[in-house]
PDB file of C-alpha atoms in Angstrom:
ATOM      1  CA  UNK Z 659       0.000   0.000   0.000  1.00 49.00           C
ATOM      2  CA  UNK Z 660       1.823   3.488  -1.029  1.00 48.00           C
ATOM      3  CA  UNK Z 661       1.928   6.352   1.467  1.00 45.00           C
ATOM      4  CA  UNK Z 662      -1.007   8.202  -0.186  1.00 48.00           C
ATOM      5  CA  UNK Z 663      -3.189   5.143  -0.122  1.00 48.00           C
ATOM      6  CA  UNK Z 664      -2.518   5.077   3.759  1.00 44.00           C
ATOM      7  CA  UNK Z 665      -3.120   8.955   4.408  1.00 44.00           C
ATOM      8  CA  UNK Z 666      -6.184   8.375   2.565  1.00 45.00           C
ATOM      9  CA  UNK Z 667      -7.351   5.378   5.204  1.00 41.00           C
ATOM     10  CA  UNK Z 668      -6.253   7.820   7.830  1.00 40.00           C
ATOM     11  CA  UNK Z 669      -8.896  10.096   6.931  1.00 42.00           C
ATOM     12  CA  UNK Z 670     -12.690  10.499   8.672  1.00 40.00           C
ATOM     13  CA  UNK Z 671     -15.743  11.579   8.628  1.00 37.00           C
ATOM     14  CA  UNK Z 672     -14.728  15.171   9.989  1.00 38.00           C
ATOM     15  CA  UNK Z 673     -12.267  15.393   7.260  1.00 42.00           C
ATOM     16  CA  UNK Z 674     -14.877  15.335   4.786  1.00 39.00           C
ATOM     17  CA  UNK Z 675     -16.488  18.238   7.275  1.00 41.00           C
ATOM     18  CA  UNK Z 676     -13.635  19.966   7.656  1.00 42.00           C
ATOM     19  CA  UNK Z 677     -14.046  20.581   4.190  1.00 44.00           C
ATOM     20  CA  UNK Z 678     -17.500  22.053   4.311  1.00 43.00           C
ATOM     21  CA  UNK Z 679     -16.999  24.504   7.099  1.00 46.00           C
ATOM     22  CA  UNK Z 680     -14.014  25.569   5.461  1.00 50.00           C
ATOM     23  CA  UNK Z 681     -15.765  26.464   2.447  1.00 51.00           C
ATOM     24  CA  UNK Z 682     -18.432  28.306   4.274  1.00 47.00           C
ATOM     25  CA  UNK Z 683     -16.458  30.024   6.199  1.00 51.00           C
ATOM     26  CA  UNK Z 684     -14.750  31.538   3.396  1.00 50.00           C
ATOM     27  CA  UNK Z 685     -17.004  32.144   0.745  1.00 44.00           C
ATOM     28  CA  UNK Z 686     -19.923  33.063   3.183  1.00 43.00           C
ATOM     29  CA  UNK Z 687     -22.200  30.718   1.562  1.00 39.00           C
ATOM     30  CA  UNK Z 688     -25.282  31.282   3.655  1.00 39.00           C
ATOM     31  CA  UNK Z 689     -27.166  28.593   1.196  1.00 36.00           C
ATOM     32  CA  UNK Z 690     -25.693  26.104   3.616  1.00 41.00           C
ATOM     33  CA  UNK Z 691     -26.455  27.270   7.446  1.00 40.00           C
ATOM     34  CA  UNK Z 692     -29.438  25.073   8.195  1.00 34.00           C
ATOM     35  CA  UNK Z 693     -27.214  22.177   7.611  1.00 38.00           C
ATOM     36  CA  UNK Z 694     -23.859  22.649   9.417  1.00 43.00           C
ATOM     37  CA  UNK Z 695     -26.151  24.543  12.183  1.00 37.00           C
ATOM     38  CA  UNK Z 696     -27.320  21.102  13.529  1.00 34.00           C
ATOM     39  CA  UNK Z 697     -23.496  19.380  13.430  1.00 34.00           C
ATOM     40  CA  UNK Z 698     -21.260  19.648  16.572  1.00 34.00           C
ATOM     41  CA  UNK Z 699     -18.679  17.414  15.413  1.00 32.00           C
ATOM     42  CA  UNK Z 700     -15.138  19.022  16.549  1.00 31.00           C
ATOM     43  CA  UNK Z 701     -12.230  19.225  13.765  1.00 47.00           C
ATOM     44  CA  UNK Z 702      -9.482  16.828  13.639  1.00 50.00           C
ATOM     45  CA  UNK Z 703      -6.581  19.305  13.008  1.00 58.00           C
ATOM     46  CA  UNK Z 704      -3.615  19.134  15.442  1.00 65.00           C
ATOM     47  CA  UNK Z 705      -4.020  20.616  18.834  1.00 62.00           C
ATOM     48  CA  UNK Z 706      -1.830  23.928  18.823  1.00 70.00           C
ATOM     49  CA  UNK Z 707      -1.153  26.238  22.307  1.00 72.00           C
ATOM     50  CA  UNK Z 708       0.989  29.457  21.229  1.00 78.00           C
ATOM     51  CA  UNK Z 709       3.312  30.110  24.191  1.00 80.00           C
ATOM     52  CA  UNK Z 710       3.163  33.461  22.457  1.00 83.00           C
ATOM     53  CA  UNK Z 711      -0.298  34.089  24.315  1.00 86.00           C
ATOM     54  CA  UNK Z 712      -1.114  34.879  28.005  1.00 81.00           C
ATOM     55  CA  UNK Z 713      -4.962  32.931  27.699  1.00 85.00           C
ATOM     56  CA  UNK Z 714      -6.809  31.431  24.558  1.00 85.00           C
ATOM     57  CA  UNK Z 715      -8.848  33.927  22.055  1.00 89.00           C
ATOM     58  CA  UNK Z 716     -12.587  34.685  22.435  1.00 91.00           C
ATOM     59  CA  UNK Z 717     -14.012  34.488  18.769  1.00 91.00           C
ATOM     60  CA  UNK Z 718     -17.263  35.234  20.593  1.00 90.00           C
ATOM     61  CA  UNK Z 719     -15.612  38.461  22.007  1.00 91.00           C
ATOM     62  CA  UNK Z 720     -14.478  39.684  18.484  1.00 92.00           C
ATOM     63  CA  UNK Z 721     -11.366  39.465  20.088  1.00 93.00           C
ATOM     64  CA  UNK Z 722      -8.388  39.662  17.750  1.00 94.00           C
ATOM     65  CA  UNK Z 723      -6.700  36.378  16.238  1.00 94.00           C
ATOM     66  CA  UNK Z 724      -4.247  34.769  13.736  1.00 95.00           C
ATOM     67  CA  UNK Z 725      -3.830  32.370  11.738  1.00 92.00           C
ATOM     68  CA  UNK Z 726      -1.109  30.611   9.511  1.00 92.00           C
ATOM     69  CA  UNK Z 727      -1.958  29.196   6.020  1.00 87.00           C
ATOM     70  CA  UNK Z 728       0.004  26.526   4.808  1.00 87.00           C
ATOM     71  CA  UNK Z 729       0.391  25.277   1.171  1.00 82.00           C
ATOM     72  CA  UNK Z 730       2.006  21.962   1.147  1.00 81.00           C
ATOM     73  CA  UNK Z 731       3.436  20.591  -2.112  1.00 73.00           C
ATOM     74  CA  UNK Z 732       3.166  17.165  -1.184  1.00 65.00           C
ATOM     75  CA  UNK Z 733       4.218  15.049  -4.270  1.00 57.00           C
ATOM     76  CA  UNK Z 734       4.641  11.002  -4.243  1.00 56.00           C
ATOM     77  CA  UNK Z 735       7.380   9.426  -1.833  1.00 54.00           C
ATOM     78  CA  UNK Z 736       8.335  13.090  -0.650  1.00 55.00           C
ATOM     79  CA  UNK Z 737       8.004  14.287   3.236  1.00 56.00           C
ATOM     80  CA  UNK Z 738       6.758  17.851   1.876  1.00 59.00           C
ATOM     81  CA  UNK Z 739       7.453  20.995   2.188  1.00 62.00           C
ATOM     82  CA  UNK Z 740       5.145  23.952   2.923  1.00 70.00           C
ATOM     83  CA  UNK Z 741       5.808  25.991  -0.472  1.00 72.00           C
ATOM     84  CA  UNK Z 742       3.264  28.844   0.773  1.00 80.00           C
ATOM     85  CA  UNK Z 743       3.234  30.332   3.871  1.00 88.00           C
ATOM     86  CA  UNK Z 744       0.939  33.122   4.689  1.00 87.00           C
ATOM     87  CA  UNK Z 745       0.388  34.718   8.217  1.00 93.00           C
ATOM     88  CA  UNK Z 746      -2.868  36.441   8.426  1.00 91.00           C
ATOM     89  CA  UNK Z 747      -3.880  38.607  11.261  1.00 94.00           C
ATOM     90  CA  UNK Z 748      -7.751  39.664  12.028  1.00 93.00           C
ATOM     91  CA  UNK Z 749      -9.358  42.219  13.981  1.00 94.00           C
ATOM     92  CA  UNK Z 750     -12.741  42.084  14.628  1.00 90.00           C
ATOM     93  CA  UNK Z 751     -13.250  45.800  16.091  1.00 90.00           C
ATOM     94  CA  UNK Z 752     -12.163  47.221  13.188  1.00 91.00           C
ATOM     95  CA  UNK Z 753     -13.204  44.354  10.223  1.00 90.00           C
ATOM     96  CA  UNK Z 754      -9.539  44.494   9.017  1.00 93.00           C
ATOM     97  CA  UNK Z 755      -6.949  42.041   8.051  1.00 91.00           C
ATOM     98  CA  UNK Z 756      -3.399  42.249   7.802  1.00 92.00           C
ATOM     99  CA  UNK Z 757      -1.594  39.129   5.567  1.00 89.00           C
ATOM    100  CA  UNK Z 758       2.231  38.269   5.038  1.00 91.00           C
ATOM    101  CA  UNK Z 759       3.378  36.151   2.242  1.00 87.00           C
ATOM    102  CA  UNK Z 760       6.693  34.337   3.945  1.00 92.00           C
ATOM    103  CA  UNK Z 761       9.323  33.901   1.610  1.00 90.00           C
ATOM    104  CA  UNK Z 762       9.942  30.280   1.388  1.00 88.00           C
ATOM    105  CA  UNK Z 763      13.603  30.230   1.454  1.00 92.00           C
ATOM    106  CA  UNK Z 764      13.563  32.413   4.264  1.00 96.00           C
ATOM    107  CA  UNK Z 765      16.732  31.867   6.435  1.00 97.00           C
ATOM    108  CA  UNK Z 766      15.530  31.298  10.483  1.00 97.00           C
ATOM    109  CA  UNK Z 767      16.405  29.079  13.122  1.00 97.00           C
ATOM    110  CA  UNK Z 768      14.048  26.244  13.016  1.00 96.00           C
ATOM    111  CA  UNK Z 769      12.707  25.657  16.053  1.00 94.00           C
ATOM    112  CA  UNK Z 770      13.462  22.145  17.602  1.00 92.00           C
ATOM    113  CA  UNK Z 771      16.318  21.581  15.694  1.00 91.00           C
ATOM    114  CA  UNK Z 772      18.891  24.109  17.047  1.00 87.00           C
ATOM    115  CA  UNK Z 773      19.671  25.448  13.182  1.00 93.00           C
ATOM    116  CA  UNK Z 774      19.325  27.728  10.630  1.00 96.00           C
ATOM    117  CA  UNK Z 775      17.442  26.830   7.428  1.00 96.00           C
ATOM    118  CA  UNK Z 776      15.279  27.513   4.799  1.00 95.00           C
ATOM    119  CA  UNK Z 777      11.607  28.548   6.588  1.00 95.00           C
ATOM    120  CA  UNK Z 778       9.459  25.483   4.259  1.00 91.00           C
ATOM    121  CA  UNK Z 779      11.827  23.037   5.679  1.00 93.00           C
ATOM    122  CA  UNK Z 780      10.251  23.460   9.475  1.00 94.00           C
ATOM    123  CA  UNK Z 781       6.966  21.265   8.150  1.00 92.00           C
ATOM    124  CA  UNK Z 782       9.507  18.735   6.344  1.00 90.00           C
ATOM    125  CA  UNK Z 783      11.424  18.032   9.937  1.00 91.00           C
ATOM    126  CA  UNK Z 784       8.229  17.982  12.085  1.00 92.00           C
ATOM    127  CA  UNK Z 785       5.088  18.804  10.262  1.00 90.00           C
ATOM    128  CA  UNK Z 786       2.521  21.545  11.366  1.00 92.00           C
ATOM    129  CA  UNK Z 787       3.763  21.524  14.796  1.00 93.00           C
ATOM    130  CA  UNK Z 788       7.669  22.845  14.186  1.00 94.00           C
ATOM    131  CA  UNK Z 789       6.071  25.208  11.170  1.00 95.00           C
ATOM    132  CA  UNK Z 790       3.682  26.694  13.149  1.00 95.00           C
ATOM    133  CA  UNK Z 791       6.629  27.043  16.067  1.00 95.00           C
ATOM    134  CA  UNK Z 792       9.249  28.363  13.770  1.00 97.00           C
ATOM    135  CA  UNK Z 793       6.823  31.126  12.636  1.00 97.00           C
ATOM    136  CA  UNK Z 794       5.921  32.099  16.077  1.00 96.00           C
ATOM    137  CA  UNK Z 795       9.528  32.570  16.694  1.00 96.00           C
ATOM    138  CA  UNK Z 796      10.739  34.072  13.492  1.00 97.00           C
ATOM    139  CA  UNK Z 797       7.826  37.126  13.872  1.00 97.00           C
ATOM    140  CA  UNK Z 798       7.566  37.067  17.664  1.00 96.00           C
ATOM    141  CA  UNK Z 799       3.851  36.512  17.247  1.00 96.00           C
ATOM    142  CA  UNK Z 800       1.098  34.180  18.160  1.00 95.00           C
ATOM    143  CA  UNK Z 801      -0.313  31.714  15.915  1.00 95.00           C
ATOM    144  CA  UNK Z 802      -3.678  30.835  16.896  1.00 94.00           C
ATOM    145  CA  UNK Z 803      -5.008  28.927  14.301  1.00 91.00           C
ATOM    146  CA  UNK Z 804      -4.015  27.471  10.987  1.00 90.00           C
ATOM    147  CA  UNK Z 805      -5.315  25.745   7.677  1.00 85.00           C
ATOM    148  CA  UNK Z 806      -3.158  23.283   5.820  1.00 85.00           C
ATOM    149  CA  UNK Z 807      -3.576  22.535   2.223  1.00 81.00           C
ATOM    150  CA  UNK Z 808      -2.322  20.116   0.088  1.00 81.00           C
ATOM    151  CA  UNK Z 809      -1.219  21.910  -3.078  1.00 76.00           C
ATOM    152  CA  UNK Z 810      -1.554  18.368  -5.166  1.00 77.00           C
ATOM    153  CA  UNK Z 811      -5.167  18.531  -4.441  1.00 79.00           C
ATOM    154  CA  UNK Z 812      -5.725  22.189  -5.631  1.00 82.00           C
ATOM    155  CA  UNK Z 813      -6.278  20.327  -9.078  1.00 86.00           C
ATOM    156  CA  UNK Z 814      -9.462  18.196  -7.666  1.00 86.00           C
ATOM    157  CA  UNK Z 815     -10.341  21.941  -6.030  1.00 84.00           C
ATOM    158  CA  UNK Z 816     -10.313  23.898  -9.339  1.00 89.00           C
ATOM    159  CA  UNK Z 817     -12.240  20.926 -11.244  1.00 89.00           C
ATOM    160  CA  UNK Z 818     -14.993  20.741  -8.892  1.00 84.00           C
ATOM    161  CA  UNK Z 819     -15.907  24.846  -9.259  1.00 85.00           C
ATOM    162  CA  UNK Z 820     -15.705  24.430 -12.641  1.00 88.00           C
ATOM    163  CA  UNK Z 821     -12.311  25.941 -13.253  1.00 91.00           C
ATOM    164  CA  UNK Z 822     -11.075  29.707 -12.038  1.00 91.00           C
ATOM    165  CA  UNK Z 823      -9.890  33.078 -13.873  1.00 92.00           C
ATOM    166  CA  UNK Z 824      -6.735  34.705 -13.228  1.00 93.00           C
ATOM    167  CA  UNK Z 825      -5.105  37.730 -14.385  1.00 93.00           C
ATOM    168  CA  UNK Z 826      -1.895  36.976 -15.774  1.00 93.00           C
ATOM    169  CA  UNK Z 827       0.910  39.472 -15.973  1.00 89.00           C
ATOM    170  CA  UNK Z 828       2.982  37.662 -18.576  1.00 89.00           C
ATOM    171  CA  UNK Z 829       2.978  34.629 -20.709  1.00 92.00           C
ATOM    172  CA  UNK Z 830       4.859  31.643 -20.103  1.00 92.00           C
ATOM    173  CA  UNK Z 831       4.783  27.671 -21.008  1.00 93.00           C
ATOM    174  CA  UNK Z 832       4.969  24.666 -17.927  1.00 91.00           C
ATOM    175  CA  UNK Z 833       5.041  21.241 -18.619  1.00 91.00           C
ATOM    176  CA  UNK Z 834       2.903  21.481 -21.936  1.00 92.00           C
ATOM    177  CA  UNK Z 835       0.681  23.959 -20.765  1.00 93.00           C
ATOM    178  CA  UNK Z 836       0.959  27.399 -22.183  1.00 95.00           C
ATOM    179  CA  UNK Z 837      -0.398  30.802 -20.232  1.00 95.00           C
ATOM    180  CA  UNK Z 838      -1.078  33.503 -22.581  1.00 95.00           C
ATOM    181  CA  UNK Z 839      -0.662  36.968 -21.328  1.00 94.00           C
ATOM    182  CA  UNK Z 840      -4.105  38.788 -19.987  1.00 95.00           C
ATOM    183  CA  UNK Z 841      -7.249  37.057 -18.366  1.00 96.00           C
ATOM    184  CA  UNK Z 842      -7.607  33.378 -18.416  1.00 96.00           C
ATOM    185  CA  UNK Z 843      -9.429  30.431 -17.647  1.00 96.00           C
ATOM    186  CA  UNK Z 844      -7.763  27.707 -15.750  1.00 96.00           C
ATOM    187  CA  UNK Z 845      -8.833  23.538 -15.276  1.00 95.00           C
ATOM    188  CA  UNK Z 846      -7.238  21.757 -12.303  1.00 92.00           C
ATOM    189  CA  UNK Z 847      -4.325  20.468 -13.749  1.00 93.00           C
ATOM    190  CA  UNK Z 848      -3.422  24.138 -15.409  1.00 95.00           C
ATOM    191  CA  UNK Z 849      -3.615  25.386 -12.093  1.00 93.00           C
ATOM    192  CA  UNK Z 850      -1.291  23.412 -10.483  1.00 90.00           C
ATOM    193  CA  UNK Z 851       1.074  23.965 -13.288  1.00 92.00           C
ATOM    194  CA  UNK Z 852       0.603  28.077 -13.038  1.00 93.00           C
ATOM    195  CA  UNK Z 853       1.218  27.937  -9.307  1.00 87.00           C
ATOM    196  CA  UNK Z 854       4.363  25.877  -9.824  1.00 84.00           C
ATOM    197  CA  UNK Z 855       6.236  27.616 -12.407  1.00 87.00           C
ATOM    198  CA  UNK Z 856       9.246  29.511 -10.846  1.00 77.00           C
ATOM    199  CA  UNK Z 857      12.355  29.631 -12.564  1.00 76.00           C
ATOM    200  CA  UNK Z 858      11.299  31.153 -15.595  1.00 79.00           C
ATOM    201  CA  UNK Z 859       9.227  34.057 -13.464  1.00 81.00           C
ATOM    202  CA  UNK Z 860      11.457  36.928 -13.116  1.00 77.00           C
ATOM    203  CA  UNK Z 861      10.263  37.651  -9.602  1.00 79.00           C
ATOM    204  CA  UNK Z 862      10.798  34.367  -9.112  1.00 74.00           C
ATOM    205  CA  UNK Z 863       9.292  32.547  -5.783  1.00 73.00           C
ATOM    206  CA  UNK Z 864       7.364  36.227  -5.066  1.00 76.00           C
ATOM    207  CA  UNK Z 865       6.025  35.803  -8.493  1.00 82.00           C
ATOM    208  CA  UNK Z 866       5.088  32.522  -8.182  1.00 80.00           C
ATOM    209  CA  UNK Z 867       3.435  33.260  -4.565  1.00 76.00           C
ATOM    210  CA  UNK Z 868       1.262  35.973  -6.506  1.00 82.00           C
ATOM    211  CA  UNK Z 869       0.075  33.440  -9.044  1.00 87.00           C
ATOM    212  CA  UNK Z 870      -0.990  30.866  -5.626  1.00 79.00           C
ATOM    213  CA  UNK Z 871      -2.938  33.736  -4.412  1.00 77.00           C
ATOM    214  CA  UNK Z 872      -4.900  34.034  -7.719  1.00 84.00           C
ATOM    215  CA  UNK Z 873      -5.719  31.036  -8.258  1.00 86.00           C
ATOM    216  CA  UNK Z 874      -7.000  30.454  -4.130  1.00 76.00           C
ATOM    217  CA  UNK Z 875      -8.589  33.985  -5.018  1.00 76.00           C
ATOM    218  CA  UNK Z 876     -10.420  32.358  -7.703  1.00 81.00           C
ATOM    219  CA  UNK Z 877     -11.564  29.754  -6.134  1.00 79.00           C
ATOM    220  CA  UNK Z 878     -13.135  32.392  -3.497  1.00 68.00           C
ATOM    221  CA  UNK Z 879     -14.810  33.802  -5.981  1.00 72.00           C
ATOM    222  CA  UNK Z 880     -16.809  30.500  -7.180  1.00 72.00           C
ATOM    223  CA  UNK Z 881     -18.467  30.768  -3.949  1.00 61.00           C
ATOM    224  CA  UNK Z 882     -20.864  33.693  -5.055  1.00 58.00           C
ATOM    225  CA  UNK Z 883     -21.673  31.594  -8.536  1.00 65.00           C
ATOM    226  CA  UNK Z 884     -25.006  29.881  -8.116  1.00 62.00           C
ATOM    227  CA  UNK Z 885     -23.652  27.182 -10.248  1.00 64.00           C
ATOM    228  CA  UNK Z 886     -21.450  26.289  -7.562  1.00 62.00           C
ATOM    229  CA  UNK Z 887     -24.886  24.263  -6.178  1.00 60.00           C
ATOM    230  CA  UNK Z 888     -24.751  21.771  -8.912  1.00 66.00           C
ATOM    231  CA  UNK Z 889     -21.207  20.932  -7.889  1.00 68.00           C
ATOM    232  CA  UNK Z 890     -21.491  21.000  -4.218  1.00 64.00           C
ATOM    233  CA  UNK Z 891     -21.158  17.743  -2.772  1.00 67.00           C
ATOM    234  CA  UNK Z 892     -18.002  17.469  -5.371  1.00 72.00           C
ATOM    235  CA  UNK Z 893     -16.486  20.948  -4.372  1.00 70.00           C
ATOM    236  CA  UNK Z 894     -17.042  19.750  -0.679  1.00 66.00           C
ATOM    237  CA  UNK Z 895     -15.659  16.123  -0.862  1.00 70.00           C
ATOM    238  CA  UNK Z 896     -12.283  18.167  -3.000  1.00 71.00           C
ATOM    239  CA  UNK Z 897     -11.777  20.424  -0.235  1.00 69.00           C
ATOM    240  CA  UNK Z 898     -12.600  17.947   2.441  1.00 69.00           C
ATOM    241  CA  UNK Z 899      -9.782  15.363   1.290  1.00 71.00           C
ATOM    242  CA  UNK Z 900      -6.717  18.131   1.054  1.00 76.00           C
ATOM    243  CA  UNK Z 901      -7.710  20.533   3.995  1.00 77.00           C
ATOM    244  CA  UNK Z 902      -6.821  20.387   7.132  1.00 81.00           C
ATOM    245  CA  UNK Z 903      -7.176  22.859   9.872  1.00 82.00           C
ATOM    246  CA  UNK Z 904      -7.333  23.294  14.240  1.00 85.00           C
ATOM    247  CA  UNK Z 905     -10.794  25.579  14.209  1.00 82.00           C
ATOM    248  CA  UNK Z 906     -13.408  23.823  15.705  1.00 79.00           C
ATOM    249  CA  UNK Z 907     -17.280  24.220  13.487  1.00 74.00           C
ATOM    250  CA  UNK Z 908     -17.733  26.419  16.260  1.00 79.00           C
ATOM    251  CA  UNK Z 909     -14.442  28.882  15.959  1.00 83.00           C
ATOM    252  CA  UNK Z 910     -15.201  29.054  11.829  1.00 79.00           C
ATOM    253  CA  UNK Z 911     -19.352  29.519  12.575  1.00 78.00           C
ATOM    254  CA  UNK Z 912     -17.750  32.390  15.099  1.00 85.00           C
ATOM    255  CA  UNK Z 913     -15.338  33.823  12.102  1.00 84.00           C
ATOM    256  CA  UNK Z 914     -18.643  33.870   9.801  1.00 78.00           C
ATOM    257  CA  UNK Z 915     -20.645  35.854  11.696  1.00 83.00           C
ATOM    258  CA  UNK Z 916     -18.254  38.442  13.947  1.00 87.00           C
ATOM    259  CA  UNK Z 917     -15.373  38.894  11.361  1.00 85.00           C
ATOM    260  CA  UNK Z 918     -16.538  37.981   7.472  1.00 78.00           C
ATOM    261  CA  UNK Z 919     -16.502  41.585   6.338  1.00 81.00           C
ATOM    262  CA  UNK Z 920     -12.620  41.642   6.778  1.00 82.00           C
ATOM    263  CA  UNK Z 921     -11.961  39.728   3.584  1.00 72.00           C
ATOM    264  CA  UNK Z 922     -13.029  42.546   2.151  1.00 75.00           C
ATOM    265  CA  UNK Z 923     -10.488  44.677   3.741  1.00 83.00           C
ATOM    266  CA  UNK Z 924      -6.715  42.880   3.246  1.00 84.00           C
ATOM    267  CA  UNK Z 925      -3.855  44.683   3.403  1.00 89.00           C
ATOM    268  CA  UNK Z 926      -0.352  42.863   2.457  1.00 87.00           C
ATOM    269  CA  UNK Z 927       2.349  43.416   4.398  1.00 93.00           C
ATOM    270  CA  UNK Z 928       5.991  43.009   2.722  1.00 92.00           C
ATOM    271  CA  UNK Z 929       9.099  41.748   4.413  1.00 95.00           C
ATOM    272  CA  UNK Z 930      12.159  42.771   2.549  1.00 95.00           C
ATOM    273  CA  UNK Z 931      15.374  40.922   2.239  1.00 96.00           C
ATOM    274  CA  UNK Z 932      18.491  39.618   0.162  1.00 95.00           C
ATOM    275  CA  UNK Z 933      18.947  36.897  -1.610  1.00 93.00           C
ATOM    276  CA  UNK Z 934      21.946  35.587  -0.738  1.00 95.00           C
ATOM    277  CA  UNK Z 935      24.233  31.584  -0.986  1.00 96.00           C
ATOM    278  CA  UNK Z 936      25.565  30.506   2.131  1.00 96.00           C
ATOM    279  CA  UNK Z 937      27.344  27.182   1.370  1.00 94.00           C
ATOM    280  CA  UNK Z 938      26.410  27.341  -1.790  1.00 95.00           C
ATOM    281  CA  UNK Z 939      22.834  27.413  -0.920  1.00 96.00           C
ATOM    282  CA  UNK Z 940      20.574  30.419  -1.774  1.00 94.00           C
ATOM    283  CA  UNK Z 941      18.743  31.621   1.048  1.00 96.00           C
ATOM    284  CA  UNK Z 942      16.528  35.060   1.467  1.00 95.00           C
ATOM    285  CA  UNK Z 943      18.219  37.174   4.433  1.00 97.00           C
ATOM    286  CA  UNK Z 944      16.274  39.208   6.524  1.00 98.00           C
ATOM    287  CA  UNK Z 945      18.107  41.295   8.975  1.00 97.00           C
ATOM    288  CA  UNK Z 946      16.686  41.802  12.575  1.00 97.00           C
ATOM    289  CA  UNK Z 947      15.306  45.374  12.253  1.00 98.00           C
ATOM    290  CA  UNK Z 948      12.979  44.421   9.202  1.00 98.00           C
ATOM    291  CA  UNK Z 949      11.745  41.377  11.318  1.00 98.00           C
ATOM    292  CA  UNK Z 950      11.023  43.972  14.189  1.00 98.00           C
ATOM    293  CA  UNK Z 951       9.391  46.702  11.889  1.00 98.00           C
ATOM    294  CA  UNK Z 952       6.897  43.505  10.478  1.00 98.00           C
ATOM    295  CA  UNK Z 953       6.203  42.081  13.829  1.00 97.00           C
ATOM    296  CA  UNK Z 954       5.479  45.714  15.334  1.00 97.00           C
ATOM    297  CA  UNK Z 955       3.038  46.357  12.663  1.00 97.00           C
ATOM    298  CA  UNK Z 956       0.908  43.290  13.566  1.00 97.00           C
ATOM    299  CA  UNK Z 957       1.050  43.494  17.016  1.00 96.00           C
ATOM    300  CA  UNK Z 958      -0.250  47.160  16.467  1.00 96.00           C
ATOM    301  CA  UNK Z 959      -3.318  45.785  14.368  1.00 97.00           C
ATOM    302  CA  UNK Z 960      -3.644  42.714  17.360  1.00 94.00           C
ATOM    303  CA  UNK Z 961      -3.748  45.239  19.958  1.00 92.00           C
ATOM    304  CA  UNK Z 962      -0.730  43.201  21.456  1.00 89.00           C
ATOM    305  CA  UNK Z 963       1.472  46.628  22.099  1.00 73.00           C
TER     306      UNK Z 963
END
């Protein structure tokens, strides 16, 4: 029995619910609240405590929260790595999010191990736990929550909204697939293949983040087609099967009704560095003060100062 066949075992019922509170959460489709209203089935993401916090977050109090997004490319007879990382903080007085898009070769000290290394490598060495850790430590900021996704499965994702549209900056061919320049319609597979292409990109691993958040963008956007209906036990059972995630239904019913009008207000937040080899191995260098100036700025939009 391969690996995948085994994960797949591993999976339960509340996998295949994690998927459908996920997708309500973040597309606010209301079509579905007389259903999940009646389930009080707990999540089966990992159990996370931030030593970063003094007591646990109130989503009933509005109260501010994070939460770290992982995109794990996950490919046959490979550990994984998480090849997007985005920290998102939320704050419910205001209805305002802040998000960070962590460089994946980030150099930090990983934290369990002792060394320095590139920042995807933390879920490779200990999954979730030591990812979720490492990013604590490298910002100096809680992580409350986060939602894993298994980049293989974005194809399965795309297929079952009936494809997505992206904006594409500039043309470019990947594995047989060719993206012409301007707006364009994507199926799974051409997905996966936009959101993998680096080394061409002349922004390289920043350009290629921009094309992940397009096409999870895109997906977003299904959620306020009414054809999305006809596909919903398909678009649930895709999500359900390469999601994971810590909130309870309660925590995401919480997010739905005290904080869903932040999506509409995102601001990105930069970190700037240098690329740089260190033993012959390219790494992006950020130096101390930038670290400070990006952790100050969320802990000013937590309310943490």
């Amino acid at each position: 029995m391969g690996r995948g066949d085994k994960r797949k075992k591993k999976r339960s019922k509340s996998r295949f619910l994690l998927g459908f509170f996920l997708l309500v959460l973040l597309i606010g489709a209301g079509m579905a609240f007389s259903v999940y209203q009646s389930l009080q089935n707990t999540l089966s993401g990992e159990v996370l405590h931030s030593n970063k916090r003094a007591k646990d977050v109130s989503l009933q109090k509005k109260e501010t929260f994070t939460v770290l997004l992982l995109g794990v490319d996950e490919r046959e007879g490979d550990v994984g790595r998480s090849d997007t990382m985005l920290f998102v903080s939320v704050n419910g007085e205001d209805n305002t999010a802040k998000m960070l898009s962590i460089p994946r070769d980030t150099r930090v000290e990983i934290t369990g191990k002792g060394t320095k290394d590139k920042i995807n490598h933390a879920y490779a060495f200990g999954g979730v736990k030591m990812a979720v850790e490492t990013v604590e430590n490298f910002l100096d900021m809680p992580v409350d929550y986060y939602v894993e996704m298994n980049m293989e499965g974005l194809k399965e994702i795309v297929d079952a909204v009936g494809g997505v549209e992206v904006q594409n900056d500039s043309a470019f061919s990947y594995k047989g697939d060719h993206f012409a320049e301007g707006r364009i319609t994507l199926s799974g597979s051409e997905a996966l293949n936009y959101v993998r292409m680096r080394k061409e990109d002349p922004n390289g691993d920043f350009g290629r983040q921009a094309r992940q958040r397009q096409v999870m963008e895109g997906i977003l956007d299904k959620g306020n087609d009414p054809a999305i209906i006809l596909n919903f036990t398909d678009v649930m059972q895709a999500v359900g099967d390469n999601v994971q995630t810590n909130l309870s239904i309660g925590e995401m019913l919480a997010i739905q009704k005290n904080y869903a009008s932040a999506y509409g207000h995102i601001e990105t937040v930069t970190i700037e560095g240098t690329g740089t080899r260190i033993g012959g191995i390219y790494y992006y260098v950020v130096d101390d003060e930038e670290v400070s100036r990006v952790s100050n700025e969320f802990k000013e939009h937590l309310n943490l100062k």
